[in-house]
PDB file of C-alpha atoms in Angstrom:
ATOM      1  CA  MET W   1     103.065 167.919  76.878  1.00 50.00           C
ATOM      2  CA  ASN W   2     104.221 171.339  78.062  1.00 54.00           C
ATOM      3  CA  ALA W   3     103.008 173.895  80.609  1.00 55.00           C
ATOM      4  CA  ASP W   4     101.114 175.900  77.931  1.00 57.00           C
ATOM      5  CA  VAL W   5      98.305 173.345  77.741  1.00 55.00           C
ATOM      6  CA  PRO W   6      94.918 175.048  78.444  1.00 68.00           C
ATOM      7  CA  LEU W   7      93.945 172.385  81.003  1.00 70.00           C
ATOM      8  CA  LEU W   8      96.805 173.497  83.226  1.00 72.00           C
ATOM      9  CA  LYS W   9      95.822 177.161  82.846  1.00 79.00           C
ATOM     10  CA  LEU W  10      92.436 176.587  84.476  1.00 79.00           C
ATOM     11  CA  PRO W  11      92.008 178.215  87.897  1.00 81.00           C
ATOM     12  CA  ASP W  12      92.490 175.818  90.836  1.00 75.00           C
ATOM     13  CA  VAL W  13      88.792 176.063  91.743  1.00 80.00           C
ATOM     14  CA  ALA W  14      87.741 174.926  88.258  1.00 80.00           C
ATOM     15  CA  MET W  15      90.409 172.217  88.160  1.00 78.00           C
ATOM     16  CA  ASN W  16      89.300 170.859  91.551  1.00 76.00           C
ATOM     17  CA  ARG W  17      85.674 170.845  90.413  1.00 80.00           C
ATOM     18  CA  ILE W  18      86.635 168.782  87.352  1.00 79.00           C
ATOM     19  CA  LEU W  19      88.772 166.420  89.437  1.00 78.00           C
ATOM     20  CA  ARG W  20      85.871 165.767  91.837  1.00 77.00           C
ATOM     21  CA  HIS W  21      84.402 163.574  89.101  1.00 79.00           C
ATOM     22  CA  CYS W  22      87.555 161.457  88.858  1.00 79.00           C
ATOM     23  CA  GLU W  23      88.075 158.187  90.656  1.00 76.00           C
ATOM     24  CA  TYR W  24      91.318 156.632  91.858  1.00 75.00           C
ATOM     25  CA  PRO W  25      92.273 154.970  88.528  1.00 81.00           C
ATOM     26  CA  ASP W  26      91.708 158.324  86.780  1.00 83.00           C
ATOM     27  CA  PHE W  27      94.174 160.042  89.140  1.00 80.00           C
ATOM     28  CA  ALA W  28      96.738 157.326  88.465  1.00 81.00           C
ATOM     29  CA  ARG W  29      96.384 157.847  84.691  1.00 85.00           C
ATOM     30  CA  LEU W  30      96.423 161.658  84.986  1.00 83.00           C
ATOM     31  CA  ARG W  31      99.650 161.574  86.994  1.00 81.00           C
ATOM     32  CA  LYS W  32     101.335 159.815  84.065  1.00 85.00           C
ATOM     33  CA  THR W  33     100.261 162.520  81.576  1.00 82.00           C
ATOM     34  CA  CYS W  34     102.919 165.161  82.271  1.00 80.00           C
ATOM     35  CA  HIS W  35     105.145 166.525  85.036  1.00 82.00           C
ATOM     36  CA  SER W  36     103.103 169.733  85.428  1.00 79.00           C
ATOM     37  CA  LEU W  37      99.836 167.859  85.919  1.00 79.00           C
ATOM     38  CA  ARG W  38     101.530 165.379  88.252  1.00 82.00           C
ATOM     39  CA  GLY W  39     102.888 168.304  90.283  1.00 81.00           C
ATOM     40  CA  PHE W  40      99.430 169.873  90.491  1.00 78.00           C
ATOM     41  CA  LEU W  41      97.850 166.606  91.640  1.00 78.00           C
ATOM     42  CA  ASP W  42     100.589 166.011  94.214  1.00 76.00           C
ATOM     43  CA  THR W  43     100.416 169.519  95.709  1.00 75.00           C
ATOM     44  CA  THR W  44      96.645 169.990  95.760  1.00 68.00           C
ATOM     45  CA  ARG W  45      95.888 166.386  96.682  1.00 64.00           C
ATOM     46  CA  PRO W  46      92.339 166.267  95.325  1.00 61.00           C
ATOM     47  CA  ASP W  47      89.852 164.282  97.342  1.00 58.00           C
ATOM     48  CA  ALA W  48      90.616 160.659  96.469  1.00 55.00           C
ATOM     49  CA  ARG W  49      87.412 159.447  98.058  1.00 57.00           C
ATOM     50  CA  MET W  50      85.850 156.053  97.662  1.00 59.00           C
ATOM     51  CA  ASP W  51      82.090 156.225  97.673  1.00 63.00           C
ATOM     52  CA  LYS W  52      81.547 152.519  97.132  1.00 68.00           C
ATOM     53  CA  THR W  53      83.625 149.396  97.434  1.00 69.00           C
ATOM     54  CA  TYR W  54      82.777 146.083  95.819  1.00 73.00           C
ATOM     55  CA  VAL W  55      84.254 142.722  96.716  1.00 69.00           C
ATOM     56  CA  ASN W  56      83.408 139.896  94.362  1.00 75.00           C
ATOM     57  CA  SER W  57      85.286 136.786  95.383  1.00 76.00           C
ATOM     58  CA  SER W  58      84.274 133.279  96.301  1.00 76.00           C
ATOM     59  CA  THR W  59      87.405 132.988  98.460  1.00 80.00           C
ATOM     60  CA  PHE W  60      87.186 136.398 100.195  1.00 78.00           C
ATOM     61  CA  ASN W  61      88.098 136.145 103.864  1.00 81.00           C
ATOM     62  CA  ARG W  62      89.326 139.478 105.236  1.00 83.00           C
ATOM     63  CA  CYS W  63      90.177 143.049 104.225  1.00 83.00           C
ATOM     64  CA  MET W  64      91.590 145.762 106.492  1.00 81.00           C
ATOM     65  CA  ILE W  65      91.536 149.496 105.691  1.00 80.00           C
ATOM     66  CA  ARG W  66      93.435 152.132 107.662  1.00 80.00           C
ATOM     67  CA  TYR W  67      92.014 155.657 107.844  1.00 76.00           C
ATOM     68  CA  ASN W  68      94.228 158.727 108.133  1.00 73.00           C
ATOM     69  CA  GLU W  69      91.456 160.502 110.021  1.00 74.00           C
ATOM     70  CA  THR W  70      89.163 159.484 112.842  1.00 73.00           C
ATOM     71  CA  ILE W  71      86.118 157.549 111.653  1.00 74.00           C
ATOM     72  CA  SER W  72      82.862 159.200 112.684  1.00 77.00           C
ATOM     73  CA  LEU W  73      80.803 156.624 114.551  1.00 77.00           C
ATOM     74  CA  SER W  74      77.667 158.764 114.349  1.00 81.00           C
ATOM     75  CA  ASP W  75      77.984 158.899 110.531  1.00 80.00           C
ATOM     76  CA  THR W  76      78.493 155.136 110.403  1.00 80.00           C
ATOM     77  CA  VAL W  77      75.463 154.512 112.635  1.00 82.00           C
ATOM     78  CA  GLY W  78      73.459 156.887 110.428  1.00 82.00           C
ATOM     79  CA  LYS W  79      74.375 154.901 107.306  1.00 82.00           C
ATOM     80  CA  PHE W  80      73.388 151.521 108.750  1.00 83.00           C
ATOM     81  CA  GLY W  81      70.509 152.668 110.953  1.00 86.00           C
ATOM     82  CA  VAL W  82      71.528 150.481 113.908  1.00 88.00           C
ATOM     83  CA  GLN W  83      73.947 150.818 116.781  1.00 88.00           C
ATOM     84  CA  PRO W  84      77.052 148.638 116.599  1.00 88.00           C
ATOM     85  CA  TYR W  85      77.626 145.610 118.752  1.00 88.00           C
ATOM     86  CA  GLU W  86      80.306 146.448 121.314  1.00 84.00           C
ATOM     87  CA  SER W  87      82.341 143.493 122.429  1.00 74.00           C
ATOM     88  CA  GLU W  88      82.733 142.881 126.160  1.00 73.00           C
ATOM     89  CA  TRP W  89      86.428 142.026 125.795  1.00 70.00           C
ATOM     90  CA  ALA W  90      87.363 144.673 123.207  1.00 63.00           C
ATOM     91  CA  ARG W  91      85.773 147.983 124.167  1.00 64.00           C
ATOM     92  CA  SER W  92      87.423 149.843 121.283  1.00 65.00           C
ATOM     93  CA  SER W  93      85.809 147.519 118.732  1.00 76.00           C
ATOM     94  CA  ARG W  94      82.389 148.267 117.249  1.00 86.00           C
ATOM     95  CA  GLN W  95      80.901 145.644 114.956  1.00 88.00           C
ATOM     96  CA  TRP W  96      78.066 145.439 112.460  1.00 90.00           C
ATOM     97  CA  PHE W  97      76.922 142.153 110.921  1.00 92.00           C
ATOM     98  CA  PHE W  98      75.390 141.843 107.442  1.00 92.00           C
ATOM     99  CA  CYS W  99      73.557 138.952 105.812  1.00 91.00           C
ATOM    100  CA  ILE W 100      75.205 137.571 102.690  1.00 87.00           C
ATOM    101  CA  PRO W 101      72.594 136.978  99.975  1.00 87.00           C
ATOM    102  CA  TYR W 102      71.872 133.301  99.306  1.00 88.00           C
ATOM    103  CA  ASP W 103      74.169 132.148 102.133  1.00 87.00           C
ATOM    104  CA  ASN W 104      72.658 131.379 105.538  1.00 88.00           C
ATOM    105  CA  THR W 105      75.921 130.024 106.931  1.00 92.00           C
ATOM    106  CA  LYS W 106      78.113 133.146 106.577  1.00 90.00           C
ATOM    107  CA  VAL W 107      77.855 136.851 107.436  1.00 92.00           C
ATOM    108  CA  LEU W 108      79.948 139.883 106.559  1.00 90.00           C
ATOM    109  CA  LYS W 109      81.342 141.491 109.705  1.00 90.00           C
ATOM    110  CA  LEU W 110      82.352 145.151 109.653  1.00 88.00           C
ATOM    111  CA  ASP W 111      84.644 145.930 112.578  1.00 87.00           C
ATOM    112  CA  VAL W 112      85.567 149.550 113.358  1.00 83.00           C
ATOM    113  CA  ASN W 113      88.520 149.358 115.724  1.00 75.00           C
ATOM    114  CA  ASN W 114      89.935 152.405 117.529  1.00 67.00           C
ATOM    115  CA  ARG W 115      88.183 154.584 114.936  1.00 68.00           C
ATOM    116  CA  THR W 116      91.172 154.409 112.590  1.00 76.00           C
ATOM    117  CA  PHE W 117      90.884 150.863 111.223  1.00 81.00           C
ATOM    118  CA  ILE W 118      88.014 149.197 109.414  1.00 84.00           C
ATOM    119  CA  LYS W 119      88.078 145.452 108.948  1.00 86.00           C
ATOM    120  CA  TYR W 120      85.716 143.515 106.688  1.00 86.00           C
ATOM    121  CA  GLU W 121      85.608 139.842 107.438  1.00 89.00           C
ATOM    122  CA  ARG W 122      83.537 136.864 106.358  1.00 88.00           C
ATOM    123  CA  ASP W 123      82.449 135.065 109.484  1.00 90.00           C
ATOM    124  CA  SER W 124      80.270 132.120 110.413  1.00 91.00           C
ATOM    125  CA  ALA W 125      76.642 133.062 111.058  1.00 91.00           C
ATOM    126  CA  ALA W 126      76.811 130.872 114.158  1.00 90.00           C
ATOM    127  CA  ASP W 127      79.487 133.191 115.609  1.00 89.00           C
ATOM    128  CA  VAL W 128      77.298 136.320 115.529  1.00 90.00           C
ATOM    129  CA  PRO W 129      76.806 137.440 119.146  1.00 87.00           C
ATOM    130  CA  TYR W 130      73.293 137.007 120.511  1.00 85.00           C
ATOM    131  CA  ALA W 131      72.932 140.746 121.265  1.00 85.00           C
ATOM    132  CA  ALA W 132      74.078 141.845 117.786  1.00 87.00           C
ATOM    133  CA  VAL W 133      71.675 143.052 115.095  1.00 86.00           C
ATOM    134  CA  LEU W 134      71.894 141.223 111.764  1.00 88.00           C
ATOM    135  CA  ILE W 135      71.416 143.718 108.898  1.00 89.00           C
ATOM    136  CA  ASN W 136      69.772 142.537 105.661  1.00 86.00           C
TER     137      ASN W 136
END
């Protein structure tokens, strides 16, 4: 593929609008297409957002995600509709607890730590703090 391909002649605004509909695997495939397109993707760095994440595993235990930006607590509270549980011993940690369908013994704990790390963890329902809200 050479630089005369019409896709690469599109204005940046149009190209970015098209790329907004791509997901991470699409970017990985596009980068392998040609050097010019790879260069465009690397320099413009289109928004590689993740709108949804799914974990489907019977052995899932823990997953940690690091953010390059500060996580907005007000946005997170707005999404879940409840204030986080704030641990007495770890002031920088804010936790939300979610019911796991068809499992009364386990919960999914979302822990936002220092506003740059998010940790998902399967935890025992018995370990949910008394003052915490359990989200269905």
